[in-house]
Coordinates of C-alpha atoms in Angstrom, one line a residue:
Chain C
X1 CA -72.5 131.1 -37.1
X2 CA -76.0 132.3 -37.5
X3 CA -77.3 134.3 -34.4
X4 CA -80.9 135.8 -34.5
X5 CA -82.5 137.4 -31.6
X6 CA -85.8 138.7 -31.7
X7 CA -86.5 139.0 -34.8
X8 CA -89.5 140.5 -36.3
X9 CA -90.7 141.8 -39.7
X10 CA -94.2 143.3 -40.2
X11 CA -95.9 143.7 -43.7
X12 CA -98.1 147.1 -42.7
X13 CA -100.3 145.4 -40.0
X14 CA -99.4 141.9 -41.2
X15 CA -97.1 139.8 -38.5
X16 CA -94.8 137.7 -40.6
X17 CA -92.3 137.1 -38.0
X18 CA -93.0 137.3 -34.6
X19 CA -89.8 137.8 -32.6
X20 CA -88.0 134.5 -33.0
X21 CA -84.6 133.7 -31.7
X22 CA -82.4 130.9 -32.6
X23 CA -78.7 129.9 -33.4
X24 CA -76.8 127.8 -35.4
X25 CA -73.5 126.4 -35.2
X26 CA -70.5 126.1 -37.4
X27 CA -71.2 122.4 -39.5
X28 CA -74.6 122.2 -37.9
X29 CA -77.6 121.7 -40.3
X30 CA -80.3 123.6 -39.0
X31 CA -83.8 122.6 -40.4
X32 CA -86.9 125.4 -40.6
X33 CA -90.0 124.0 -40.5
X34 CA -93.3 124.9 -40.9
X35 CA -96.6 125.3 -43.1
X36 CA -96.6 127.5 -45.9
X37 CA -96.8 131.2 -44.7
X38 CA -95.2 130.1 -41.5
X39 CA -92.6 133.0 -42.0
X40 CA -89.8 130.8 -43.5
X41 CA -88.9 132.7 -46.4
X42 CA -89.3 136.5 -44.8
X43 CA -86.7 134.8 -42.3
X44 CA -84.3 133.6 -44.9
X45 CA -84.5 136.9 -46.6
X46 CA -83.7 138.9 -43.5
X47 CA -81.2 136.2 -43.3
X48 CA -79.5 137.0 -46.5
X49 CA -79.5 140.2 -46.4
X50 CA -82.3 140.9 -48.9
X51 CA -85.1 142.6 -46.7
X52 CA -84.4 144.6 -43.3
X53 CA -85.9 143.3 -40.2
X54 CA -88.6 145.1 -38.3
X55 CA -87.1 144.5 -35.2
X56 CA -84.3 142.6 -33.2
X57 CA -81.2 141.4 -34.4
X58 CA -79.8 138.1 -36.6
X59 CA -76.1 138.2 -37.0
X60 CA -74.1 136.3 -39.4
X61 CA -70.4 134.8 -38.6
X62 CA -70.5 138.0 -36.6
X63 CA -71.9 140.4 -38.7
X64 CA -75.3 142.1 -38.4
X65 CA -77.6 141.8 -41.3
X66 CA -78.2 145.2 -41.2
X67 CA -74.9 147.3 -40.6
X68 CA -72.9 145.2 -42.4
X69 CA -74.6 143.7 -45.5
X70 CA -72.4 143.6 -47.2
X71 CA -69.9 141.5 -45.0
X72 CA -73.0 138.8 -44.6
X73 CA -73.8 138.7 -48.1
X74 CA -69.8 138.0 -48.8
X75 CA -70.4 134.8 -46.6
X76 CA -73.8 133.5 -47.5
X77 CA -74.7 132.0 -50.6
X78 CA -78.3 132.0 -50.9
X79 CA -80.9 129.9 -53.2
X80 CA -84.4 131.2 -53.2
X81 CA -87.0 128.6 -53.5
X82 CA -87.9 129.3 -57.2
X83 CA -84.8 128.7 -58.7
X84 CA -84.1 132.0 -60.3
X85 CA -82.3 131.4 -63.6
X86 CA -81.3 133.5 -66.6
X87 CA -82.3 131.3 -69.4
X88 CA -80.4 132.8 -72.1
X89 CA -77.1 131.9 -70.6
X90 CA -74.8 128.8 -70.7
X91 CA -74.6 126.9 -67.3
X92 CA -70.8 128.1 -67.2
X93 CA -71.4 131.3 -67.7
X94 CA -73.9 131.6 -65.3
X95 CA -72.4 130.3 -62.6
X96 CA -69.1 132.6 -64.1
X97 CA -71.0 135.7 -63.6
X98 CA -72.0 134.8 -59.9
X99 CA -68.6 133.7 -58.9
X100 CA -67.6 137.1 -60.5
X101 CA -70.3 139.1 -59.2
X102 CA -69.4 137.8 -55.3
X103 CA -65.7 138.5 -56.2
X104 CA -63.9 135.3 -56.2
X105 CA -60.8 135.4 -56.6
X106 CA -60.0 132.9 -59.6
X107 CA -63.4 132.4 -60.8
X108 CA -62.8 130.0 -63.6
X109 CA -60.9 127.1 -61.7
X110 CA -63.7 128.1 -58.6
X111 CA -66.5 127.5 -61.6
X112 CA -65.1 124.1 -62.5
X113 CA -65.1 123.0 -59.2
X114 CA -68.1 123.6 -58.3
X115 CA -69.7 122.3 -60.6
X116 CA -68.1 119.3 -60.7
X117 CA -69.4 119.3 -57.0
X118 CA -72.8 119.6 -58.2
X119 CA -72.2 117.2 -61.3
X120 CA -72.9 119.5 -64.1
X121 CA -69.4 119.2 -65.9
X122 CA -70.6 117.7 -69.1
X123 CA -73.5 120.6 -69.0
X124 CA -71.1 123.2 -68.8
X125 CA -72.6 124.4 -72.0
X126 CA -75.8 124.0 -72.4
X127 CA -78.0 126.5 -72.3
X128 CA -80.5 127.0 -69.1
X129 CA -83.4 127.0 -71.0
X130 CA -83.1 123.6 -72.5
X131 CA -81.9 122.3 -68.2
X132 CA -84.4 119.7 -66.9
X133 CA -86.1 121.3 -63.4
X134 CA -83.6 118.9 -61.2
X135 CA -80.7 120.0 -63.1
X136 CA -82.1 123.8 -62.6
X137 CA -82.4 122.8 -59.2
X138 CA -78.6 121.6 -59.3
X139 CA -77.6 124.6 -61.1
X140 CA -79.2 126.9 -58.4
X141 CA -77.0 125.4 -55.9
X142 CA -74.1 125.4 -57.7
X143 CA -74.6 129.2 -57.7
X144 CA -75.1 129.3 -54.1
X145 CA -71.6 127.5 -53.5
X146 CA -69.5 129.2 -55.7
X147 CA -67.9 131.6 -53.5
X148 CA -67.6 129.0 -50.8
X149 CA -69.5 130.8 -48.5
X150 CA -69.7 129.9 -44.4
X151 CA -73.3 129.7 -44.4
X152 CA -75.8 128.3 -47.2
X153 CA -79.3 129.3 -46.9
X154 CA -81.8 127.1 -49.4
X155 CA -85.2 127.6 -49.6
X156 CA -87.5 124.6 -50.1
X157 CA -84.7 122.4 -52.2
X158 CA -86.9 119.7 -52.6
X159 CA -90.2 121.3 -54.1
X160 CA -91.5 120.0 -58.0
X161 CA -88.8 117.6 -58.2
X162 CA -88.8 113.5 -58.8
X163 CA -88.3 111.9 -55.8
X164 CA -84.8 110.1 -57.0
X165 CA -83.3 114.1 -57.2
X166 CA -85.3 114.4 -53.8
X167 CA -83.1 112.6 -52.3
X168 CA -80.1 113.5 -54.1
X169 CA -80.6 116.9 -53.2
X170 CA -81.5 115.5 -49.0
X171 CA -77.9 114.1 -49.5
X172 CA -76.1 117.1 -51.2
X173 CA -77.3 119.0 -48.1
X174 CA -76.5 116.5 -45.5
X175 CA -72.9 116.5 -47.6
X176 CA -72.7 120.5 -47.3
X177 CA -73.0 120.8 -43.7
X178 CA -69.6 119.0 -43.2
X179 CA -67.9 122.4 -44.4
X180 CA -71.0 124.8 -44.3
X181 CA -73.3 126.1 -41.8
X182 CA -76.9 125.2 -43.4
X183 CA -79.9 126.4 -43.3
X184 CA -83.0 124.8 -45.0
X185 CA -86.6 125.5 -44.8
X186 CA -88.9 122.6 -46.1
X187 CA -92.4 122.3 -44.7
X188 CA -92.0 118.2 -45.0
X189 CA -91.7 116.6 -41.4
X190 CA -90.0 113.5 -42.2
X191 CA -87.3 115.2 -44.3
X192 CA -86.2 117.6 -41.7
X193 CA -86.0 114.5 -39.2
X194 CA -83.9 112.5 -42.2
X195 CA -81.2 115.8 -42.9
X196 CA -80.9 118.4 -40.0
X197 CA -79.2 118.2 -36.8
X198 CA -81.7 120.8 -35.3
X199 CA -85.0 121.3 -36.3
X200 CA -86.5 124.9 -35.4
X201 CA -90.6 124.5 -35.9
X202 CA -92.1 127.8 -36.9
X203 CA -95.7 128.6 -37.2
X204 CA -97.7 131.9 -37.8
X205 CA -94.4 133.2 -37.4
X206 CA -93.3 132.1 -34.0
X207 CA -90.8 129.7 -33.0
X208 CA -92.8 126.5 -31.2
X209 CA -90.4 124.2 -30.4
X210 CA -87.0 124.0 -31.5
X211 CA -84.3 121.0 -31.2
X212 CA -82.9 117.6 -32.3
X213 CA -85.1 115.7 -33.6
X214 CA -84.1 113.4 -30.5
X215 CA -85.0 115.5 -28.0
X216 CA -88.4 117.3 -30.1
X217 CA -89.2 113.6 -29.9
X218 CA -88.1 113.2 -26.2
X219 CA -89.7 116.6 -24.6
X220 CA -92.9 116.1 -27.0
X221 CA -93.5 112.8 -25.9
X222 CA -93.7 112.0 -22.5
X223 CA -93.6 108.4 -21.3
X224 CA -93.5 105.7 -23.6
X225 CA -96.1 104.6 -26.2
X226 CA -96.5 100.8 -26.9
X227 CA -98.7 99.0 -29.8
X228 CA -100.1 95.5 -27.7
X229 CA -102.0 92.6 -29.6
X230 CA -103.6 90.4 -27.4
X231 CA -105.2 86.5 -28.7
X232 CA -107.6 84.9 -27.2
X233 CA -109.9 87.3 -25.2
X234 CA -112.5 89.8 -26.8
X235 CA -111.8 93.4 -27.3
X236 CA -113.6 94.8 -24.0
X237 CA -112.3 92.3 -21.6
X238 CA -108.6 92.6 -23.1
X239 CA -109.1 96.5 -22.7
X240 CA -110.5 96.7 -19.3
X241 CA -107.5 93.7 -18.5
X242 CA -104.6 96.7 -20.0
X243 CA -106.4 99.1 -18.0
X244 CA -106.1 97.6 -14.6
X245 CA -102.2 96.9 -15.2
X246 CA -100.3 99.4 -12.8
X247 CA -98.7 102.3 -14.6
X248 CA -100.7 102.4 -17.7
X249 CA -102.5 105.6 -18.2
X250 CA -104.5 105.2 -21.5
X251 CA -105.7 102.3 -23.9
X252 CA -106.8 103.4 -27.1
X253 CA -108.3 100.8 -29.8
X254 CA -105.7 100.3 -32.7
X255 CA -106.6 98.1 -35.6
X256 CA -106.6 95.1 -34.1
X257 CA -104.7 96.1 -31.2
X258 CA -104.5 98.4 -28.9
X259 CA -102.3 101.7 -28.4
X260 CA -101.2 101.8 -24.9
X261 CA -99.8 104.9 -22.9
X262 CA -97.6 104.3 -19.9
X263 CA -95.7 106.3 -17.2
X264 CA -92.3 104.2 -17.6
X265 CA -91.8 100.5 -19.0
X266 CA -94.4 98.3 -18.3
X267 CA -93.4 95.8 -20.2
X268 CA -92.8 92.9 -18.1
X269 CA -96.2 93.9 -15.7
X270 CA -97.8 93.6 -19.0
X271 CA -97.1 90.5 -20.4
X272 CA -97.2 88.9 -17.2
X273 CA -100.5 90.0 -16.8
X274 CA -101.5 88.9 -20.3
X275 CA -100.0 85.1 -20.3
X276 CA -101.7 84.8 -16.5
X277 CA -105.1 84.8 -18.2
X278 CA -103.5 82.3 -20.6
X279 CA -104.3 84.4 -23.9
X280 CA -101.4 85.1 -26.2
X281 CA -99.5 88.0 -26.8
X282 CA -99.3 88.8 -30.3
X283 CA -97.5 91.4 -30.8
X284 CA -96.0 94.1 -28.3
X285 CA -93.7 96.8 -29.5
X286 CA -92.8 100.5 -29.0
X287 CA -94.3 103.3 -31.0
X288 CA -91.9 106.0 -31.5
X289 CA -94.0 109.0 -32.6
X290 CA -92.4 111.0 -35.8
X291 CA -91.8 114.3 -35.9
X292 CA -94.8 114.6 -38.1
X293 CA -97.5 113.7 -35.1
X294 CA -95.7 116.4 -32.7
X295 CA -95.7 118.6 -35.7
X296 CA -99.6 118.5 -36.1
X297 CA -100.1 118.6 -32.7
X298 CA -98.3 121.5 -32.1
X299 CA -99.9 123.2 -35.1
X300 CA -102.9 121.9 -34.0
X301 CA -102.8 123.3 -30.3
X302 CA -101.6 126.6 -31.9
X303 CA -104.8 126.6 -34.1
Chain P
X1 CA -68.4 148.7 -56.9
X2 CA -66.4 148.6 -59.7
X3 CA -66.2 144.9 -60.0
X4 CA -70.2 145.1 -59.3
X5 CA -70.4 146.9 -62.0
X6 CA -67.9 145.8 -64.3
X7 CA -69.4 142.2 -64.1
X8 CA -73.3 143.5 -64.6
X9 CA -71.8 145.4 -67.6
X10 CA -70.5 142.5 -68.8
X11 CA -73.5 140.0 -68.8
X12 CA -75.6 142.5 -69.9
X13 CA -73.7 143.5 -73.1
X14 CA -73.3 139.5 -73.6
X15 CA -76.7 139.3 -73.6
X16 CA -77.3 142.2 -76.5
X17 CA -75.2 139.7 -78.3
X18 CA -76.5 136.7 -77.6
X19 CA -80.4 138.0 -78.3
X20 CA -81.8 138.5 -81.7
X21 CA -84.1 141.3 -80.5
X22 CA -80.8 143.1 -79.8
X23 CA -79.9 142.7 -83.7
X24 CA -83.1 143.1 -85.1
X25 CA -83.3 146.7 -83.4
X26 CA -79.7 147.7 -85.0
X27 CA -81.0 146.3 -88.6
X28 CA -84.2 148.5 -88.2
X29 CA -82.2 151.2 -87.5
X30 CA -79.3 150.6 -90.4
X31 CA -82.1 150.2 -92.9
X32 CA -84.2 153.5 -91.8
X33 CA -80.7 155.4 -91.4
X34 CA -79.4 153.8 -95.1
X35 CA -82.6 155.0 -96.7
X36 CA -82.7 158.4 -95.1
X37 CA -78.8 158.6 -96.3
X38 CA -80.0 157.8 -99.7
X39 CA -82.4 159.7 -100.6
X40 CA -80.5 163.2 -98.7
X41 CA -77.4 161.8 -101.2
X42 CA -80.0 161.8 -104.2
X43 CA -81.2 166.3 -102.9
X44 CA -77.6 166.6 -102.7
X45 CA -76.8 166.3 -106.1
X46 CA -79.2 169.0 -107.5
X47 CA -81.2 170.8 -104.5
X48 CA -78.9 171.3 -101.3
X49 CA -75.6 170.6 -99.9
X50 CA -76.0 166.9 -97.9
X51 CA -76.7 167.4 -94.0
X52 CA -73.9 166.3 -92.0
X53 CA -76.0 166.1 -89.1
X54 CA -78.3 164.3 -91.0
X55 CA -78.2 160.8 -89.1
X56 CA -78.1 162.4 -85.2
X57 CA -80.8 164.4 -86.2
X58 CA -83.0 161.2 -87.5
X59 CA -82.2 159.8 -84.1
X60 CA -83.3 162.2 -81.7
X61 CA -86.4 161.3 -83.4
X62 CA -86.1 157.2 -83.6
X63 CA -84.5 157.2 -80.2
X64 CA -88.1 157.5 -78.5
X65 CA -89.2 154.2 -80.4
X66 CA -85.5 152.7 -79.8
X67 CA -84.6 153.3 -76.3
X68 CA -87.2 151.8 -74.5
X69 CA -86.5 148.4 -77.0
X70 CA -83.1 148.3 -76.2
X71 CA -83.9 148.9 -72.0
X72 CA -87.1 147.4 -71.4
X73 CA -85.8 144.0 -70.4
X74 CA -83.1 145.2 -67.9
X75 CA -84.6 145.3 -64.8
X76 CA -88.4 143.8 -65.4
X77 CA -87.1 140.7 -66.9
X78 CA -85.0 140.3 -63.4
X79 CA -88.1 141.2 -61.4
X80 CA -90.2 138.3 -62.8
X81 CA -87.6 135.8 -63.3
X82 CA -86.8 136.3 -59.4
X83 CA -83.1 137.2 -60.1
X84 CA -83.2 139.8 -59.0
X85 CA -83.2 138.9 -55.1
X86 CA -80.1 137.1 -56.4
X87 CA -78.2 140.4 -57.4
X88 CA -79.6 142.1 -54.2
X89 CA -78.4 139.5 -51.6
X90 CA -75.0 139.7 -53.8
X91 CA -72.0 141.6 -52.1
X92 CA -72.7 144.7 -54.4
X93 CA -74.6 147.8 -54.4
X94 CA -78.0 148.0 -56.2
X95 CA -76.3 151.5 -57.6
X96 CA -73.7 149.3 -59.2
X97 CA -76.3 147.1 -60.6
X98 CA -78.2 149.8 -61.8
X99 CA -75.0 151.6 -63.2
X100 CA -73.9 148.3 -64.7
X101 CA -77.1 148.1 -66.4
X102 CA -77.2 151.7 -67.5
X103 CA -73.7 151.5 -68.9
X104 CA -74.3 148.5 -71.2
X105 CA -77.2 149.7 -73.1
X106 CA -75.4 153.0 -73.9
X107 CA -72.2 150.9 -75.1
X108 CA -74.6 149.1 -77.1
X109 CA -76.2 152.3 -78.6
X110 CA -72.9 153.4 -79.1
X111 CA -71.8 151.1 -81.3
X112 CA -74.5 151.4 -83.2
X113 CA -73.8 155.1 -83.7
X114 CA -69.9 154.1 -84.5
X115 CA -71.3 151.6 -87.6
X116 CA -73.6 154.7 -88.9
X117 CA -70.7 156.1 -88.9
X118 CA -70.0 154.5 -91.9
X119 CA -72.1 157.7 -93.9
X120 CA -69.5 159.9 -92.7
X121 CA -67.2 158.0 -94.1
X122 CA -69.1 157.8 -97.4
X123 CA -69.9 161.3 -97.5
X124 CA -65.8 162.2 -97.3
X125 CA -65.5 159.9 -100.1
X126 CA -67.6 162.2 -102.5
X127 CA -67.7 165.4 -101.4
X128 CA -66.2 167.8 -98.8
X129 CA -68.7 167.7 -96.5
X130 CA -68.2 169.9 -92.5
X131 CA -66.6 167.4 -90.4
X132 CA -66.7 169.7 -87.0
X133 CA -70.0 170.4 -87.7
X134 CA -70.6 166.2 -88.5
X135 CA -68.9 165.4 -84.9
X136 CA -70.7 167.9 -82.6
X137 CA -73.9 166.5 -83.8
X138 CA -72.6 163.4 -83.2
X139 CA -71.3 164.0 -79.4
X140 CA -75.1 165.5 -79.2
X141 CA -76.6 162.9 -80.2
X142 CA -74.6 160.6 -78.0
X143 CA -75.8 162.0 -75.0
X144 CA -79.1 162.3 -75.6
X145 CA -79.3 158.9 -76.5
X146 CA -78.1 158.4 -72.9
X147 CA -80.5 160.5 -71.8
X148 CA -83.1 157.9 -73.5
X149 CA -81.7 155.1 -72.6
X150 CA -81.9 156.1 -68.9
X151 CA -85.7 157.3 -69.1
X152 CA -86.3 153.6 -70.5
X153 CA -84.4 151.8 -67.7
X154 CA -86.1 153.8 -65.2
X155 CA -90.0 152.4 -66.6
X156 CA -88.0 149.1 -66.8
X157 CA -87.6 148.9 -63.2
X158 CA -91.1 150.3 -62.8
X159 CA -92.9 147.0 -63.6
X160 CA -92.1 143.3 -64.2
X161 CA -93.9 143.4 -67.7
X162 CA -91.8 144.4 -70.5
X163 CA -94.0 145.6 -72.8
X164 CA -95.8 147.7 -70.3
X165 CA -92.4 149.0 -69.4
X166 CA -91.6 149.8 -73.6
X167 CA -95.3 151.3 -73.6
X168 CA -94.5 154.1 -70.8
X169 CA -91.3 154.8 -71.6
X170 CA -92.1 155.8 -75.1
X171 CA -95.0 157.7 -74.1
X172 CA -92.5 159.5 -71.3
X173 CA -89.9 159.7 -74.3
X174 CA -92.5 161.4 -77.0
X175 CA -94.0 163.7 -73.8
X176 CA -90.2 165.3 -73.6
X177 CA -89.7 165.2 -77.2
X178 CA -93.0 166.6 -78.2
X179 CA -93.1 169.4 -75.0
X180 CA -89.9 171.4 -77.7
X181 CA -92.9 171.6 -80.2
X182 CA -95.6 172.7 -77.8
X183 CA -92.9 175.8 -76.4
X184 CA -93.4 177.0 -79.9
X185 CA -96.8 177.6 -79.7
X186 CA -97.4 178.8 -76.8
X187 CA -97.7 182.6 -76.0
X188 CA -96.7 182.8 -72.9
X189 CA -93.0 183.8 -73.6
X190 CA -91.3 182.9 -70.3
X191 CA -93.1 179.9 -69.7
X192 CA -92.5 178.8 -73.1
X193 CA -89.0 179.1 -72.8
X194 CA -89.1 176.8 -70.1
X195 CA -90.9 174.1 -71.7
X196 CA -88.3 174.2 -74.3
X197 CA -85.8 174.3 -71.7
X198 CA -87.0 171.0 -70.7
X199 CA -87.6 169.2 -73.3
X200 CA -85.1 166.8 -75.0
X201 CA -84.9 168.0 -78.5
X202 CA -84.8 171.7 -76.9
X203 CA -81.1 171.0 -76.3
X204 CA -79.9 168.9 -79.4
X205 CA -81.8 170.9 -82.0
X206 CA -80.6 174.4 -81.5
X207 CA -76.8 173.6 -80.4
X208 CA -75.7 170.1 -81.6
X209 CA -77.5 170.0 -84.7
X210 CA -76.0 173.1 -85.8
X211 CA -72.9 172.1 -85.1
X212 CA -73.1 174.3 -81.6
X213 CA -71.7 172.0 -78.3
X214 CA -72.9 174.0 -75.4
X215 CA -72.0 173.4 -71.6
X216 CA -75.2 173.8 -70.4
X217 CA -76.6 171.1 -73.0
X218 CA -73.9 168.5 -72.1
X219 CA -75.2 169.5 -68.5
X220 CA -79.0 169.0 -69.3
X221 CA -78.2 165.6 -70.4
X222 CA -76.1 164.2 -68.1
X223 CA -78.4 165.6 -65.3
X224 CA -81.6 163.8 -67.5
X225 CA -79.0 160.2 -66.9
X226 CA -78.2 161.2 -63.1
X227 CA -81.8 161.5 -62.0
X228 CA -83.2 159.4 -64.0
X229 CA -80.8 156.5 -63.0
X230 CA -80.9 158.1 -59.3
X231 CA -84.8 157.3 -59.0
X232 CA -84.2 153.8 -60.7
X233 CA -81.5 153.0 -57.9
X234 CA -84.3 153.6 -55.7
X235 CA -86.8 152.0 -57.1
X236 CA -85.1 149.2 -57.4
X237 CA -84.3 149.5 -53.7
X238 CA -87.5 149.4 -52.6
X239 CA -88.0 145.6 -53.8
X240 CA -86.2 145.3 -50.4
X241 CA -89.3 146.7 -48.4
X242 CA -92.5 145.6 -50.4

């Protein structure tokens, strides 16, 4: 549904986007992500059909954002990251005038659907002005569905809002991708683990790892990571004990424990070795590392 | 392109409507109109006949003040509030946006001119006064107001600060108007003539005013509206490359 390939867009001698390439499928919620200035929103724009690319291609259910704007900006419905609003208008006649705007066909049964989609129906005619910023935020992506386009591109939905509409708006896009192709940039780890099915990390512009969140976590993390609490014997001895245990390749104090690093599961080697001293094991348990350690590490080794 | 700019046209003349800038400008310009119609009815009666082009020629004057009020929010408004990446990743031309634009301030000047109208109307009642002479000022004054309103929404698109945009636009619009004045004066015959040539009261003055429609004034002003809304269009294109 989305296709981009090579895709690069220079500000004079400023690299904003550094020849990326990635896809997304029909019903697939693809997740950007990246610090600020990463190149998210120069990619969305290209994306939408607001700004020419430098170089390569990105292609939208087919067409190319550049000879055939027109078709692409038919099928995407696009909402920038500061909700742009006119604040003079009611909330029906905004969304009116973008349903007419992107020519839909019926636009007044289109405008009460959708916003009874978004849950705006008793705001219907209030004006924007006097909208609260999650309702804004609400009304932003009412606009973008209007014309039920394949592909919906949002910009940093969740920034400056309560943390309740935070995750109303995580669910709304979770909820769009069973009949949309989405794309969302947010530069918060944890939410692009919680919504996308792919998660494409971008930094300075270049694509550093791209994946499920599975497999990021998977290829990112090789072996297995366990947290170990040991009773009963000091801190050296109980180190230099982990250490000597066959297929553990790091032991790192923890708190009160230790964070052990192992080629496979040592598990069973390592509480047998434990209760053979007689001390107590207090606690052993996997550590699954969240996207938001890979995502400084790789930011960091790019740094 | 049609429907692009059918549905700009319509929000925008919704939003003359729904503004009170919008009817503030059109009482300014009742009450300064009313007044001037006064005191040419109170000459009338014992000095001269009553102008019929009285109220055009008033607003080849006022339209240098009004033009840029009635265009300066257009496009610089859009700019800063960030809609206006909205209307350029719609599935419509920026010339259709710009047209749309365009169009909806001159309706909106139009029907200003159709309520002034109401002088005309007043004038019939009392006297007998040289209708032909009334509407060709009138069809003059039409266009140059067009011709106005499309200097304005070029400055409009120029910046994302309204009153900046009002501020250049006027001085643009009194440079043009002024430039008929400064032809007079200046000895150089041929190059005179072209000053005049290019200035916006050149062509309503001499023709219109007098009751005189001439194709090469209709000409001058609809080329003033193509160019000026050409380089807008591109103007407005270029927020696709900064």
């Amino acid at each position: 549904m989305i296709e981009v390939h090579d895709l690069t867009k220079r500000y004079g001698s400023h690299l904003a986007v550094d020849a990326i390439s990635f896809e997304a499928h029909p019903g697939e919620v693809v997740g950007l992500l990246g610090p600020n200035g990463a190149g998210k929103t120069t990619t969305m724009r290209i994306l939408t059909g607001f700004m020419p690319p430098t170089g390569g291609t990105a292609r939208i259910a087919g067409y190319d954002v550049m000879a055939d704007s027109l078709e692409v900006r038919r099928r995407v419905g696009y909402l920038p990251e500061r909700v742009p609003v006119y604040p003079d208008m009611t909330v029906s006649g905004y969304i009116t005038f973008w349903a007419k705007l992107r020519g839909v066909t019926r636009p007044r049964a289109q405008v009460d659907t959708v916003l009874e989609r978004v849950n705006l129906t008793d705001r219907r005619n209030t004006l924007i002005r006097n909208l609260s910023k999650g309702l804004r935020q609400r009304l932003g992506l009412a606009q973008a569905l209007v014309h039920n386009p394949e592909v919906v591109i949002l910009d940093e939905p969740t920034i400056g809002i309560d943390p309740q509409q935070v995750i109303e708006v995580r669910e709304s896009v979770r909820e769009l991708g069973k009949n949309h192709t989405v794309l969302f940039s947010t530069h918060i780890l944890s939410e692009a683990e919680q919504v996308c099915d792919r998660v494409v990390i971008i930094n300075k512009g270049r694509i550093i790892a791209q994946g499920t969140p599975q497999t990021l976590r998977a290829q990112l993390q090789p072996g297995v990571a366990l947290y170990v609490e040991i009773g009963g014997l000091g801190k050296e001895a109980a180190a230099r004990l982990l250490r000597e245990i066959p297929g553990i390749e790091s032991v790192e104090r923890q708190g009160d424990g230790f964070a052990v690093r192992a080629g496979g599961d040592v598990r069973p080697a390592l509480s047998d070795a434990v209760l053979h001293t007689g001390c107590r094991l207090l606690e052993l348990r996997p550590v699954a590392m969240t996207l938001e350690d890979i995502f400084l590490d790789l930011v960091g080794r790019e740094n | 392109m049609l429907r692009g700019v059918g549905t700009v046209f319509e929000r925008e003349v919704g939003q003359y409507f729904a503004s009170p800038a919008a009817y503030l400008i059109a009482f300014a310009l009742l009450l300064l109109t009313g007044l001037m119609f006064n005191s040419d009815l109170t000459f009338s009666v014992t000095q001269k006949a009553a102008d019929p082009a009285l109220i055009p020629s008033f607003l080849s004057f006022a339209m240098v003040f009004f033009a840029p009020l009635l265009t300066m929010r257009m496009l610089a408004e859009e700019s800063r509030e960030g809609t206006l990446e909205l209307l350029l990743t719609a599935p419509v031309s920026d010339t259709a946006v710009v047209l749309g634009k365009f169009l909806s301030a001159w309706f909106y000047y139009s029907l200003l001119l159709l309520i002034t109208l109401i002088y005309q109307v007043i004038l019939a009642a009392i006297t007998q006064p040289d209708l032909g002479h009334a509407i060709c000022a009138y069809i003059g004054i039409w266009l140059y107001g067009g011709a106005t309103l499309a200097v304005g929404l070029l400055f409009s698109s120029l910046t994302e600060n309204q009153i900046v945009a009002a501020f250049l636009s006027m001085s643009a619009l009194l440079l043009l108007w002024l430039s008929d004045l400064a032809g007079e004066i200046i000895a150089n015959l041929d190059l005179a003539r072209l000053i005049r040539q290019l200035s916006l009261q050149g062509h309503y003055t001499t023709s219109f005013a007098v009751g005189i429609v001439r194709a090469e004034d209709v000409a001058f002003y609809a080329g003033i509206m193509a160019v000026m809304l050409f380089i807008t269009v591109r103007i407005v294109e270029s927020h696709r490359w900064r």
